[in-house]
JSON list of C-alpha atoms in Angstrom, two decimals:
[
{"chain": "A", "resi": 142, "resn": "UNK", "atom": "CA", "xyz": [-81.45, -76.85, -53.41]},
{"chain": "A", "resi": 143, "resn": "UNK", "atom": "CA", "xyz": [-79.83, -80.03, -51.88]},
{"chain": "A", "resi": 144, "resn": "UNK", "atom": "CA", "xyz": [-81.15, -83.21, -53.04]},
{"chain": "A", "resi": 145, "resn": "UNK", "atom": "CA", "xyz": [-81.82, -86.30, -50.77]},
{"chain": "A", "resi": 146, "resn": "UNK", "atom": "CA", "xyz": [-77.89, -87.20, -49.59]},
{"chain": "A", "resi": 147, "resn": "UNK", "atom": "CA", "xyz": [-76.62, -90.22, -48.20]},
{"chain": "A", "resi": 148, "resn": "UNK", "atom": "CA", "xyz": [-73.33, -90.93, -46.22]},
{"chain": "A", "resi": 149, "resn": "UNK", "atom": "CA", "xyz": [-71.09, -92.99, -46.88]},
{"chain": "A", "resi": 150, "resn": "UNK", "atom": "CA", "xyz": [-71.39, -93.75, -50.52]},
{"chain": "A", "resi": 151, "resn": "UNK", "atom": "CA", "xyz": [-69.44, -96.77, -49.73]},
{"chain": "A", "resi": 152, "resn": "UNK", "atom": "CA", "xyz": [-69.09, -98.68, -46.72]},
{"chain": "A", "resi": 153, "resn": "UNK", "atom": "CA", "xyz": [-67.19, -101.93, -45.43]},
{"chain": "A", "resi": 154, "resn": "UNK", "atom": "CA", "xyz": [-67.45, -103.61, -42.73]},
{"chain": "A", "resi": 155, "resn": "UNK", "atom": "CA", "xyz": [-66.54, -107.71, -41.54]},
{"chain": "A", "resi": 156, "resn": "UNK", "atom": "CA", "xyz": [-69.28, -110.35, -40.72]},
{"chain": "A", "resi": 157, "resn": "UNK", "atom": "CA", "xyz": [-70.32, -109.54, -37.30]},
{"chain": "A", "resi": 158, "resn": "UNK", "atom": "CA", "xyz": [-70.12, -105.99, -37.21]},
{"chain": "A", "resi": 159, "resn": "UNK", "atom": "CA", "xyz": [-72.95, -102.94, -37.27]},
{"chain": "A", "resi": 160, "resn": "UNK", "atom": "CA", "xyz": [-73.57, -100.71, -39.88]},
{"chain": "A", "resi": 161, "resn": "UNK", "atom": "CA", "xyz": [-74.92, -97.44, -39.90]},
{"chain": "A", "resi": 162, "resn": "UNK", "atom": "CA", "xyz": [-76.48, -96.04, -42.96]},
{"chain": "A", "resi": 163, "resn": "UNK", "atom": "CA", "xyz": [-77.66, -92.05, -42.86]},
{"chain": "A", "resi": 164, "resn": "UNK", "atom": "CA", "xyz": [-79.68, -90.34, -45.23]},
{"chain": "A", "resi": 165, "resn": "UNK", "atom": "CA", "xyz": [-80.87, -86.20, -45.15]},
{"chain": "A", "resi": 166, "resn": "UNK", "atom": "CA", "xyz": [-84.06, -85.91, -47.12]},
{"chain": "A", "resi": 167, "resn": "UNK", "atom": "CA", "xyz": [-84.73, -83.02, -49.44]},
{"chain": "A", "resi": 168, "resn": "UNK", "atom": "CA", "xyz": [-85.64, -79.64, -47.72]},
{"chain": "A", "resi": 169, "resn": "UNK", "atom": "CA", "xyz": [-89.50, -79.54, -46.97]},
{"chain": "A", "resi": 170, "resn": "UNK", "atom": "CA", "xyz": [-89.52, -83.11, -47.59]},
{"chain": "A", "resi": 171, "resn": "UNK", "atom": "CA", "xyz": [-91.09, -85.30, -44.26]},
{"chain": "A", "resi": 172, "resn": "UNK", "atom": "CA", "xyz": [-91.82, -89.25, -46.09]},
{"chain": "A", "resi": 173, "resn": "UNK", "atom": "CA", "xyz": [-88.48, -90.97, -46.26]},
{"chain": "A", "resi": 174, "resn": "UNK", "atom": "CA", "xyz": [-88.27, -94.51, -48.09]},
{"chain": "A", "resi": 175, "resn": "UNK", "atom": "CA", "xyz": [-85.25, -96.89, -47.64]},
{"chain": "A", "resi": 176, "resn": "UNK", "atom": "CA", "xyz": [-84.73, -99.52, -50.39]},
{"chain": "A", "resi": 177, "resn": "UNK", "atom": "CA", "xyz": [-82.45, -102.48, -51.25]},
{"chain": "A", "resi": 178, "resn": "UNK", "atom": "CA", "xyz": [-81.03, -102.80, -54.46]},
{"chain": "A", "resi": 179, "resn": "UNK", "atom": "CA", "xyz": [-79.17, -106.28, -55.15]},
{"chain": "A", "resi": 180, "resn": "UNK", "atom": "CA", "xyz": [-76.59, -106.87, -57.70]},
{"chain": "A", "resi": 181, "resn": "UNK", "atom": "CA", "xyz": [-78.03, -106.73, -61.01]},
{"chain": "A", "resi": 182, "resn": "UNK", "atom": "CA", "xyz": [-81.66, -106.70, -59.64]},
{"chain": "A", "resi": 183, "resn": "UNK", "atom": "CA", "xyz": [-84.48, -103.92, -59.08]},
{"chain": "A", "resi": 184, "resn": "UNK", "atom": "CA", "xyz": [-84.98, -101.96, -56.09]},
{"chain": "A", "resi": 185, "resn": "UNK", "atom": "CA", "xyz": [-86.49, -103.59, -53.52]},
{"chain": "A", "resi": 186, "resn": "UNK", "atom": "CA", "xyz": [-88.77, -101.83, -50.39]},
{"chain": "A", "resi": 187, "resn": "UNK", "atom": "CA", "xyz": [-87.30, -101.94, -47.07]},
{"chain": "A", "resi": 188, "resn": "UNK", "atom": "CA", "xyz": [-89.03, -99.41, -44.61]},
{"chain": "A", "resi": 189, "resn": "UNK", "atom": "CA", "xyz": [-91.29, -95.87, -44.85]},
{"chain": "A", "resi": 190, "resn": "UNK", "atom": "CA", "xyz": [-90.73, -93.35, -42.10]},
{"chain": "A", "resi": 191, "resn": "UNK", "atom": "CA", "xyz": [-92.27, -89.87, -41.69]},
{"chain": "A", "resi": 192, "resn": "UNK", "atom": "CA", "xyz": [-90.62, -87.91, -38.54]},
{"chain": "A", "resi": 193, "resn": "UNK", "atom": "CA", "xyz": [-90.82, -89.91, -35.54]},
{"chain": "A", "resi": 194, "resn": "UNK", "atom": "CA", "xyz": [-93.03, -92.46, -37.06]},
{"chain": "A", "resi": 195, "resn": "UNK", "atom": "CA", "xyz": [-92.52, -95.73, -38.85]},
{"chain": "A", "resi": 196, "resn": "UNK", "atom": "CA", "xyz": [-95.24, -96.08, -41.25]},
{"chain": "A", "resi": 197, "resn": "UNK", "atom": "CA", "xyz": [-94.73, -99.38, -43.37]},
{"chain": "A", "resi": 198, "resn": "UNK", "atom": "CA", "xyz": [-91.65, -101.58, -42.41]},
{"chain": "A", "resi": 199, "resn": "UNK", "atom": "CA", "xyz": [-93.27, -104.77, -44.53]},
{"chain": "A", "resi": 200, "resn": "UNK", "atom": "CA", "xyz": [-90.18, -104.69, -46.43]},
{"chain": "A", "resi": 201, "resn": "UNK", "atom": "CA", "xyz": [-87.03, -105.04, -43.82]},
{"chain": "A", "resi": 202, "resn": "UNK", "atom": "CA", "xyz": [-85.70, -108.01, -42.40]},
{"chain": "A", "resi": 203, "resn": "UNK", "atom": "CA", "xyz": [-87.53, -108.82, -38.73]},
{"chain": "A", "resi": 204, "resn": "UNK", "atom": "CA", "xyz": [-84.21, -109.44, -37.52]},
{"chain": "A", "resi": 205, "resn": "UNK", "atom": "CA", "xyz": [-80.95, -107.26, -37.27]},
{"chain": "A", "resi": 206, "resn": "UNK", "atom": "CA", "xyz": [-82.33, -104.05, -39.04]},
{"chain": "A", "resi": 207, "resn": "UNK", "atom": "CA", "xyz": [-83.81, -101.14, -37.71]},
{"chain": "A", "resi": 208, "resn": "UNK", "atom": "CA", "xyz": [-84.30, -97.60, -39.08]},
{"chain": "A", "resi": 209, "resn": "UNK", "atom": "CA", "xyz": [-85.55, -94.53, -37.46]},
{"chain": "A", "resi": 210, "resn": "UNK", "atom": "CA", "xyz": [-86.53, -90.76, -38.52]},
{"chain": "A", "resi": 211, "resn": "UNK", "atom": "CA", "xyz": [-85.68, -88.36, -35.16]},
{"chain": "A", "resi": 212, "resn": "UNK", "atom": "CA", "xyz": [-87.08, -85.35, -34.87]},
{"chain": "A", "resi": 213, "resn": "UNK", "atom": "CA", "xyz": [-83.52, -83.85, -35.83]},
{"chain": "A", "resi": 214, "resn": "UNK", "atom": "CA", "xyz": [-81.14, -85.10, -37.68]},
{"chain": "A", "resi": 215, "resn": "UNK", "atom": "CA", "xyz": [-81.05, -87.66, -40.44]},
{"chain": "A", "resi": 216, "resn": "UNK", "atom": "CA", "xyz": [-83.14, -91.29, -41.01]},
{"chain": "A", "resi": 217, "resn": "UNK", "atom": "CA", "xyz": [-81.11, -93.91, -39.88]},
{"chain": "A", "resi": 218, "resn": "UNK", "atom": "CA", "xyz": [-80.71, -97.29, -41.67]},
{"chain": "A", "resi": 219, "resn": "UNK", "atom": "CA", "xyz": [-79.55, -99.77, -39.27]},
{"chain": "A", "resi": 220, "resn": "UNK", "atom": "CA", "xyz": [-78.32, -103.37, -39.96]},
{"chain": "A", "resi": 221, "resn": "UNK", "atom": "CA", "xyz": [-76.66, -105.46, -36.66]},
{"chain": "A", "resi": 222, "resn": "UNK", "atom": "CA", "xyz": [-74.34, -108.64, -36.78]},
{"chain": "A", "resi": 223, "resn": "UNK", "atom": "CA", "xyz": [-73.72, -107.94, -40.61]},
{"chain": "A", "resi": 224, "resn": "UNK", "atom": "CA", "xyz": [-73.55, -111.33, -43.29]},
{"chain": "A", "resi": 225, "resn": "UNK", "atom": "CA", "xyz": [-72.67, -111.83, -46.79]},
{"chain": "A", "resi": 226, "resn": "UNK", "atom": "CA", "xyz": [-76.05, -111.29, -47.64]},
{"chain": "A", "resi": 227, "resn": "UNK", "atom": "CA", "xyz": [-76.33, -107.98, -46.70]},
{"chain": "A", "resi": 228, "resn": "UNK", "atom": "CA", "xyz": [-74.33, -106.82, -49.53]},
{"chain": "A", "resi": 229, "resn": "UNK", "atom": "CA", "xyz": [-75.86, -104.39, -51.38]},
{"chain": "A", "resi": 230, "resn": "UNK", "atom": "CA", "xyz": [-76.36, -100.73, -52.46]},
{"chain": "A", "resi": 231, "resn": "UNK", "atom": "CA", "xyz": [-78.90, -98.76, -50.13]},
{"chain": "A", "resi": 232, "resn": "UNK", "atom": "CA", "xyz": [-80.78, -96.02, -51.57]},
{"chain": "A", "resi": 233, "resn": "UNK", "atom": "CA", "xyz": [-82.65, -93.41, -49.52]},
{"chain": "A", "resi": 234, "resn": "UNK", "atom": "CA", "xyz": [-86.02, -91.87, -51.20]},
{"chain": "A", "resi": 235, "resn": "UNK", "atom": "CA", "xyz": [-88.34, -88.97, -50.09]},
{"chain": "A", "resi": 236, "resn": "UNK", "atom": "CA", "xyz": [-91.02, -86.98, -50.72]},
{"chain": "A", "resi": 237, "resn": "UNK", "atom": "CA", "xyz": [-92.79, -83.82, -49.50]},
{"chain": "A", "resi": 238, "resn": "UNK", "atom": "CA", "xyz": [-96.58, -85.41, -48.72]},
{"chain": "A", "resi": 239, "resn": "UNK", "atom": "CA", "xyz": [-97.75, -88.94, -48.53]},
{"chain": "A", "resi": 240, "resn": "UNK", "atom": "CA", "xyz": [-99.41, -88.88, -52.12]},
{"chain": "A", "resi": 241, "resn": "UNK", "atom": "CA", "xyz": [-99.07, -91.52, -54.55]},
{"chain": "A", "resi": 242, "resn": "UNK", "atom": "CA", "xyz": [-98.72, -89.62, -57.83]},
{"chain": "A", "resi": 243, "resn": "UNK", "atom": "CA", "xyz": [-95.91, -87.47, -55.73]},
{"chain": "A", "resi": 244, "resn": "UNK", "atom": "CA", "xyz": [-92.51, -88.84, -57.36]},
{"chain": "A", "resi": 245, "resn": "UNK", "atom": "CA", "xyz": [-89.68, -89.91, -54.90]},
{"chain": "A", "resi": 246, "resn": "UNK", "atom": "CA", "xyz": [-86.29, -88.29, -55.11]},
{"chain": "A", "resi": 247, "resn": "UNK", "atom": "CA", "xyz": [-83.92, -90.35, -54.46]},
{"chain": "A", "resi": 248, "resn": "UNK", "atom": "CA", "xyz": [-80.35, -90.79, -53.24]},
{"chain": "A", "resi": 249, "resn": "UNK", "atom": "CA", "xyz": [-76.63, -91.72, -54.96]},
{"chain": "A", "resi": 250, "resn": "UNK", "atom": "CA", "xyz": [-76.88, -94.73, -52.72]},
{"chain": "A", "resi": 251, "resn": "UNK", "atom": "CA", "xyz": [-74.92, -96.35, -49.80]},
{"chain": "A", "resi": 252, "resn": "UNK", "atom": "CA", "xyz": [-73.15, -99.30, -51.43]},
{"chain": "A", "resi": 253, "resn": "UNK", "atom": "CA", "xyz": [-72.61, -101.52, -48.33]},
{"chain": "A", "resi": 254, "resn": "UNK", "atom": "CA", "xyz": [-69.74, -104.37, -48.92]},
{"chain": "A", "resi": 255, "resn": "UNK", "atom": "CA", "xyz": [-69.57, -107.07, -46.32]},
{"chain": "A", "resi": 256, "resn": "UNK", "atom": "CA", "xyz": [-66.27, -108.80, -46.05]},
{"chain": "B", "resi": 239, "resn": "UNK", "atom": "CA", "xyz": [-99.57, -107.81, -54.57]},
{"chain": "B", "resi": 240, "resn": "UNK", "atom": "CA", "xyz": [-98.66, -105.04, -56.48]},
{"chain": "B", "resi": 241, "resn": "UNK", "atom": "CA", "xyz": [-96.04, -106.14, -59.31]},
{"chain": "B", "resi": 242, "resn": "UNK", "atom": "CA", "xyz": [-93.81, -104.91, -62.22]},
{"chain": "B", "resi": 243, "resn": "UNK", "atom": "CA", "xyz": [-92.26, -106.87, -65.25]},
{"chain": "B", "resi": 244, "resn": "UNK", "atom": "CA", "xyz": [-89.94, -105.27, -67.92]},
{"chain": "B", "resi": 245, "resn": "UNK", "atom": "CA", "xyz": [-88.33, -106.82, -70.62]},
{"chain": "B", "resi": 246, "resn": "UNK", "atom": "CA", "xyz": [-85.06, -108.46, -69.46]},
{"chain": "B", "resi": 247, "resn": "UNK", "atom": "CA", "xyz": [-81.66, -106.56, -71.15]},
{"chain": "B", "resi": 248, "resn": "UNK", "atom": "CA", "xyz": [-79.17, -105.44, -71.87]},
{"chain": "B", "resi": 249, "resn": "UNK", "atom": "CA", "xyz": [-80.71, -103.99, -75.24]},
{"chain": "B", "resi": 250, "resn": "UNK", "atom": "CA", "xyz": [-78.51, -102.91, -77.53]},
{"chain": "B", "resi": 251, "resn": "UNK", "atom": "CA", "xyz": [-78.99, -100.59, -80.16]},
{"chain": "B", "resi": 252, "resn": "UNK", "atom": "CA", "xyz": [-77.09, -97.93, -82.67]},
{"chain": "B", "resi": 253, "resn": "UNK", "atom": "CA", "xyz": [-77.40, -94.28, -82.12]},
{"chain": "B", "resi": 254, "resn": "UNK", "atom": "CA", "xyz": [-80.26, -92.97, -83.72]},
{"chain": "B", "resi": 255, "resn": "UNK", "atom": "CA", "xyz": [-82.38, -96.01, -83.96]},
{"chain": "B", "resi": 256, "resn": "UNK", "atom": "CA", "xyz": [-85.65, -96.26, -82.25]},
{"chain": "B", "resi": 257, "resn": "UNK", "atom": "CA", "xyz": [-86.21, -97.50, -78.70]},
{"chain": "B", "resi": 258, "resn": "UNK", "atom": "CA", "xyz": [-88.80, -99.14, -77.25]},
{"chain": "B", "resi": 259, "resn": "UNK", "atom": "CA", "xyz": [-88.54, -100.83, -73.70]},
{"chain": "B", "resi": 260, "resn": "UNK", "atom": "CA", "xyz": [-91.66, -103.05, -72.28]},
{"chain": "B", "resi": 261, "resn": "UNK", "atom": "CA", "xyz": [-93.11, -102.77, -69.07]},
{"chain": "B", "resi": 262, "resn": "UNK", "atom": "CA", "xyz": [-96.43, -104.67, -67.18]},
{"chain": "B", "resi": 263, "resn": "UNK", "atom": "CA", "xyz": [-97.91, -104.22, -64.13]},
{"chain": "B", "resi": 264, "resn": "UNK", "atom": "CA", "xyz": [-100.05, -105.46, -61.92]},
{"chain": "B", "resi": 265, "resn": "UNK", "atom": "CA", "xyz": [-101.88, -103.77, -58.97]},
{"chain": "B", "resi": 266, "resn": "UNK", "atom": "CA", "xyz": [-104.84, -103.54, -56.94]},
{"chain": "B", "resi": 267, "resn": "UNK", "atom": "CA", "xyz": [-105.77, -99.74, -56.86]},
{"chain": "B", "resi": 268, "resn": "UNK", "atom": "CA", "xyz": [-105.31, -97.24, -59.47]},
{"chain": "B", "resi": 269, "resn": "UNK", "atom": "CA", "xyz": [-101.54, -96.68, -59.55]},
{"chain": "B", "resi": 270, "resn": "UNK", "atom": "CA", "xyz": [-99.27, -94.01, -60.48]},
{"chain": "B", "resi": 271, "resn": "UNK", "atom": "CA", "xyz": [-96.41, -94.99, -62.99]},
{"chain": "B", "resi": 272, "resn": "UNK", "atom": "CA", "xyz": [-92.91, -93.67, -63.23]},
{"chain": "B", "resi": 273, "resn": "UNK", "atom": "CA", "xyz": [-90.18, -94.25, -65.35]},
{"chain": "B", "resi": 274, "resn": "UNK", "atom": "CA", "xyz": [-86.70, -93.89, -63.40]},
{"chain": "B", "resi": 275, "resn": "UNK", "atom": "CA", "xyz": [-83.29, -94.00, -64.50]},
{"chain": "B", "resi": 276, "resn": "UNK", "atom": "CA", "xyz": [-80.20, -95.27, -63.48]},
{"chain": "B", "resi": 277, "resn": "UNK", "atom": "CA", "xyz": [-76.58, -94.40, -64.44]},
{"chain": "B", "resi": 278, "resn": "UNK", "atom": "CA", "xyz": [-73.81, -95.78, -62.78]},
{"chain": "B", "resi": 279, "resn": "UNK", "atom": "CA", "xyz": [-72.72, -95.78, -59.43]},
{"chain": "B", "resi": 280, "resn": "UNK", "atom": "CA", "xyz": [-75.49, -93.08, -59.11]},
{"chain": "B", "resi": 281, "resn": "UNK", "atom": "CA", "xyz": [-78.66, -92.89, -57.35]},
{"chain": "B", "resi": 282, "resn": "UNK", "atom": "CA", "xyz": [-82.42, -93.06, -59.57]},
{"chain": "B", "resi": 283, "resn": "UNK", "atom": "CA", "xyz": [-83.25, -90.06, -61.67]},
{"chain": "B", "resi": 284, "resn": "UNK", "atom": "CA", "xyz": [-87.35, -89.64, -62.59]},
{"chain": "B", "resi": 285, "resn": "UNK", "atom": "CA", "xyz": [-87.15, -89.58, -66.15]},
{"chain": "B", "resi": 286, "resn": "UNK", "atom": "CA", "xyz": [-91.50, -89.43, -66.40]},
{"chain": "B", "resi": 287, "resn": "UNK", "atom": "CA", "xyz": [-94.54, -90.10, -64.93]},
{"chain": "B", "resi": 288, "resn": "UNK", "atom": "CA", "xyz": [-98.39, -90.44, -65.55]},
{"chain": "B", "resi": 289, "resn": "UNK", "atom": "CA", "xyz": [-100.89, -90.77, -62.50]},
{"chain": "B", "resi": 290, "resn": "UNK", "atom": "CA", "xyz": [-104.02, -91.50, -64.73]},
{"chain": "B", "resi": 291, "resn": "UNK", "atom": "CA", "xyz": [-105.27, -94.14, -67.48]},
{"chain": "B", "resi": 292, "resn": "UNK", "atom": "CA", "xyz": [-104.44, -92.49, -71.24]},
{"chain": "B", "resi": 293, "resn": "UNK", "atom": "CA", "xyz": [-102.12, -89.99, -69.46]},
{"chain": "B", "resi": 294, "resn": "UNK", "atom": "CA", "xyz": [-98.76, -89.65, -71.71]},
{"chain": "B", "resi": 295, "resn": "UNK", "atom": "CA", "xyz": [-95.22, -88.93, -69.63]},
{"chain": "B", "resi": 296, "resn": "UNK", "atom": "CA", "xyz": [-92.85, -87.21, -71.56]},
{"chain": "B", "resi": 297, "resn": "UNK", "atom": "CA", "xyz": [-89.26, -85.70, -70.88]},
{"chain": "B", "resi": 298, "resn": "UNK", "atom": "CA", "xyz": [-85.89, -85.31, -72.96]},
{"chain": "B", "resi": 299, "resn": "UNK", "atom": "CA", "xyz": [-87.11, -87.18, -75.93]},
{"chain": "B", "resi": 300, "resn": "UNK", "atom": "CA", "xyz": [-88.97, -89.91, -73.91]},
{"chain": "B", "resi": 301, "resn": "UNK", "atom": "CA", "xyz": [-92.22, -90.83, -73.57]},
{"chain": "B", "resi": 302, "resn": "UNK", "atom": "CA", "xyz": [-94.78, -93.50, -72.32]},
{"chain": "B", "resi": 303, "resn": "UNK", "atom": "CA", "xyz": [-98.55, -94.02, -72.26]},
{"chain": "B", "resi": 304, "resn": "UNK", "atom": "CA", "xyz": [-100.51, -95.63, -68.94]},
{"chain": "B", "resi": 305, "resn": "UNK", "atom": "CA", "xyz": [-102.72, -98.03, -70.80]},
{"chain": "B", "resi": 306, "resn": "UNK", "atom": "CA", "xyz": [-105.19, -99.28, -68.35]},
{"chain": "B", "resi": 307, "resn": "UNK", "atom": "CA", "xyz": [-106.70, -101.80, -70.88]},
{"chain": "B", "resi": 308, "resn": "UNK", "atom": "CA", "xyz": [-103.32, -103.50, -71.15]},
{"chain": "B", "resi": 309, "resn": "UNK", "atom": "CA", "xyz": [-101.60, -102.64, -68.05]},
{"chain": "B", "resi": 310, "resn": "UNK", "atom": "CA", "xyz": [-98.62, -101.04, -69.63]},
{"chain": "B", "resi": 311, "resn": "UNK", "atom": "CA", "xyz": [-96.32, -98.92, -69.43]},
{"chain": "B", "resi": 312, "resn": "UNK", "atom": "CA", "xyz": [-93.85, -98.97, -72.49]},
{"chain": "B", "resi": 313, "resn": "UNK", "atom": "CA", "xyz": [-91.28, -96.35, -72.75]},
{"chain": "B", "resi": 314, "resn": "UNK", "atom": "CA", "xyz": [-90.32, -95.20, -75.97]},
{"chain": "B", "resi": 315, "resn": "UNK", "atom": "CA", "xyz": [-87.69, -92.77, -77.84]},
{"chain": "B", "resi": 316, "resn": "UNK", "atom": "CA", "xyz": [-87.32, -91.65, -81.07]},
{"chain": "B", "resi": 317, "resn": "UNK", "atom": "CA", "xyz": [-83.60, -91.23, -81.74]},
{"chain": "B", "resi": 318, "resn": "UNK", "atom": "CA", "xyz": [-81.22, -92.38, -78.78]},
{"chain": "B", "resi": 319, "resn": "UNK", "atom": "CA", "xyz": [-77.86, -91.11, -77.88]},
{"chain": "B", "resi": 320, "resn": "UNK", "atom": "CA", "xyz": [-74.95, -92.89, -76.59]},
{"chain": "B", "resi": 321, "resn": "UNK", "atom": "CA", "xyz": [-75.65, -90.63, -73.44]},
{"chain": "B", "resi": 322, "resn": "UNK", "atom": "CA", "xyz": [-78.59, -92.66, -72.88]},
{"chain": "B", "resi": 323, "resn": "UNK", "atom": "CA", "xyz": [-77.04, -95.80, -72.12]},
{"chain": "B", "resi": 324, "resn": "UNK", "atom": "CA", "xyz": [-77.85, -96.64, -68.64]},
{"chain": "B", "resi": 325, "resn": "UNK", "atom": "CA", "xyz": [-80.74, -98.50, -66.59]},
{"chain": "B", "resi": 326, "resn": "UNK", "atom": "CA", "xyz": [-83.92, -98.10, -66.88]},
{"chain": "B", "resi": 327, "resn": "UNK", "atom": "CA", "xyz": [-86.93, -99.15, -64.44]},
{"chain": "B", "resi": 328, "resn": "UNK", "atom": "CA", "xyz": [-90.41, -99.09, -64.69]},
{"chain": "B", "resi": 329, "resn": "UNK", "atom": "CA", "xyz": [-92.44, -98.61, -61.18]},
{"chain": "B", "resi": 330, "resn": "UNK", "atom": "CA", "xyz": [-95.75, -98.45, -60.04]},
{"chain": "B", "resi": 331, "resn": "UNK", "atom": "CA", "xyz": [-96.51, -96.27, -56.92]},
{"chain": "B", "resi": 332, "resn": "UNK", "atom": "CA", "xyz": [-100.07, -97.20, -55.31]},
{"chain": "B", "resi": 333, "resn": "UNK", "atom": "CA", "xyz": [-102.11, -96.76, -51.85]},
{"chain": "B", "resi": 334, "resn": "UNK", "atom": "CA", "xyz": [-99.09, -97.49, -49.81]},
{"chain": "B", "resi": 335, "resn": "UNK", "atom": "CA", "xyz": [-97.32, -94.79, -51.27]},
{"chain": "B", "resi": 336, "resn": "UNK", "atom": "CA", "xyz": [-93.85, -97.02, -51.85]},
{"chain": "B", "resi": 337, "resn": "UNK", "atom": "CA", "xyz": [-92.97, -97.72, -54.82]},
{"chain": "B", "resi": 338, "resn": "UNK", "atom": "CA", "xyz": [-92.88, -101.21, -56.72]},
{"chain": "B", "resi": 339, "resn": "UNK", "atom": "CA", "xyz": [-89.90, -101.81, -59.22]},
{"chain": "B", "resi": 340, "resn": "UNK", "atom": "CA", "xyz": [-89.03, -103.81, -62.40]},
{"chain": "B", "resi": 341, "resn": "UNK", "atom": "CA", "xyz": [-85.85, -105.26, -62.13]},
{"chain": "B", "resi": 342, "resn": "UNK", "atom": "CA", "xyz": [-84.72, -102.73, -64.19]},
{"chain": "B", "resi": 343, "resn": "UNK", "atom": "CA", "xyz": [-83.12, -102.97, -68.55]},
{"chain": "B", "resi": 344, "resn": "UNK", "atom": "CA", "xyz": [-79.78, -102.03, -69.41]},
{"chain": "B", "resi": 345, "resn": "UNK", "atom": "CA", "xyz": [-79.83, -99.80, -71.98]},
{"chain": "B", "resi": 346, "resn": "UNK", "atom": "CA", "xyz": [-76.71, -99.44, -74.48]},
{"chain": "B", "resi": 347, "resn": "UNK", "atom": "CA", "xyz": [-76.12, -97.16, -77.18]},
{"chain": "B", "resi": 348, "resn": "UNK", "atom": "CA", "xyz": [-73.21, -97.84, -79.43]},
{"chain": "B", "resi": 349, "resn": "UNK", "atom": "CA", "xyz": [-72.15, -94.82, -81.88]}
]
């Protein structure tokens, strides 16, 4: 039984370039929930996705990000024209229904270093 | 909005002494509340959860009351270990179905 996996665990890239963030939910599991953890800060909400479908993206950036759940294949994080700022770890979540009391399982994380 | 607060760390404490960390919330609906933690360079664990007012989470030695007349959420242990040092937030999961975070207490256990 796989949990939720993310690749890379670590990624660097310079100011200016694209990064590409995937994460493989659990098996059975269809909700997938990106957040943004800052240094020495809480996790933040970025984006919910169910396959094919963005459901809540109140959380990402209106500019340079983008994430998508295909019908194959892993969710896709996406951040363009990377900055400073955009340092960070990444962590992946899902869940097998779209239920409140349904815990997330989550990720080891995508720690994303801008340079 | 929906929101979390949790006493600020690092909290530092002996093996074998009693822990208590503090966590708030508010929120509009009737949220679920989960304690997850965090060891490093690792993803969140679920360490407990209660989806109702007077419900009790428990797991390893850990345990926590939803307290609707307080909004709280305070985690507690008995006797900690040095293998609990790590990070520990409080979160709130509620209509939306994402969750909302503390920003999370350091936890260390010295022997």
């Amino acid at each position: 039984n796989a949990g939720v996996m993310q690749n890379p665990r670590h990624l660097v890239r310079r100011r200016g370039q694209e990064a590409r963030l995937r994460c493989s939910p659990m098996k059975g599991h269809s909700h997938v929930y990106w957040y943004r953890q800052l240094p020495e800060e809480g996790l933040k909400f970025m984006v919910y996705l169910q396959k094919e479908n963005i459901i809540d993206e109140s959380g990402m950036p209106k500019e340079r990000f983008s994430a998508e759940f295909p019908k194959e294949g892993p969710s896709i994080l996406r951040i363009q024209q990377v900055v400073r700022g955009d340092s960070a770890a990444y962590f992946c979540a899902s869940s097998p229904m779209a239920v409140s009391n349904q815990p997330q399982h989550f990720g080891d994380g995508t720690r994303l270093s801008i340079l | 909005g929906d929101s979390v607060t949790q006493m600020e760390g690092p909290v530092t404490l002996s093996e074998e002494a009693f822990l208590t960390i503090n966590c708030t919330y508010t929120a509009t609906g009737y949220p679920s509340l989960f304690w997850y933690v965090q060891y490093p360079g690792e993803g969140l664990q679920l360490l407990l959860k209660a989806t109702k007012a007077d419900d009790k989470g428990s797991n390893k030695g850990f345990e926590a009351t939803y307290r609707k007349e307080t909004t709280s959420f305070h985690l507690e242990k008995g006797s900690v270990q040095v293998s609990d040092s790590a990070v520990y937030f409080c979160a709130l999961s509620d209509a939306g179905n994402m969750l909302t975070f503390g920003g999370g207490t350091r936890l260390m256990v010295k022997p």
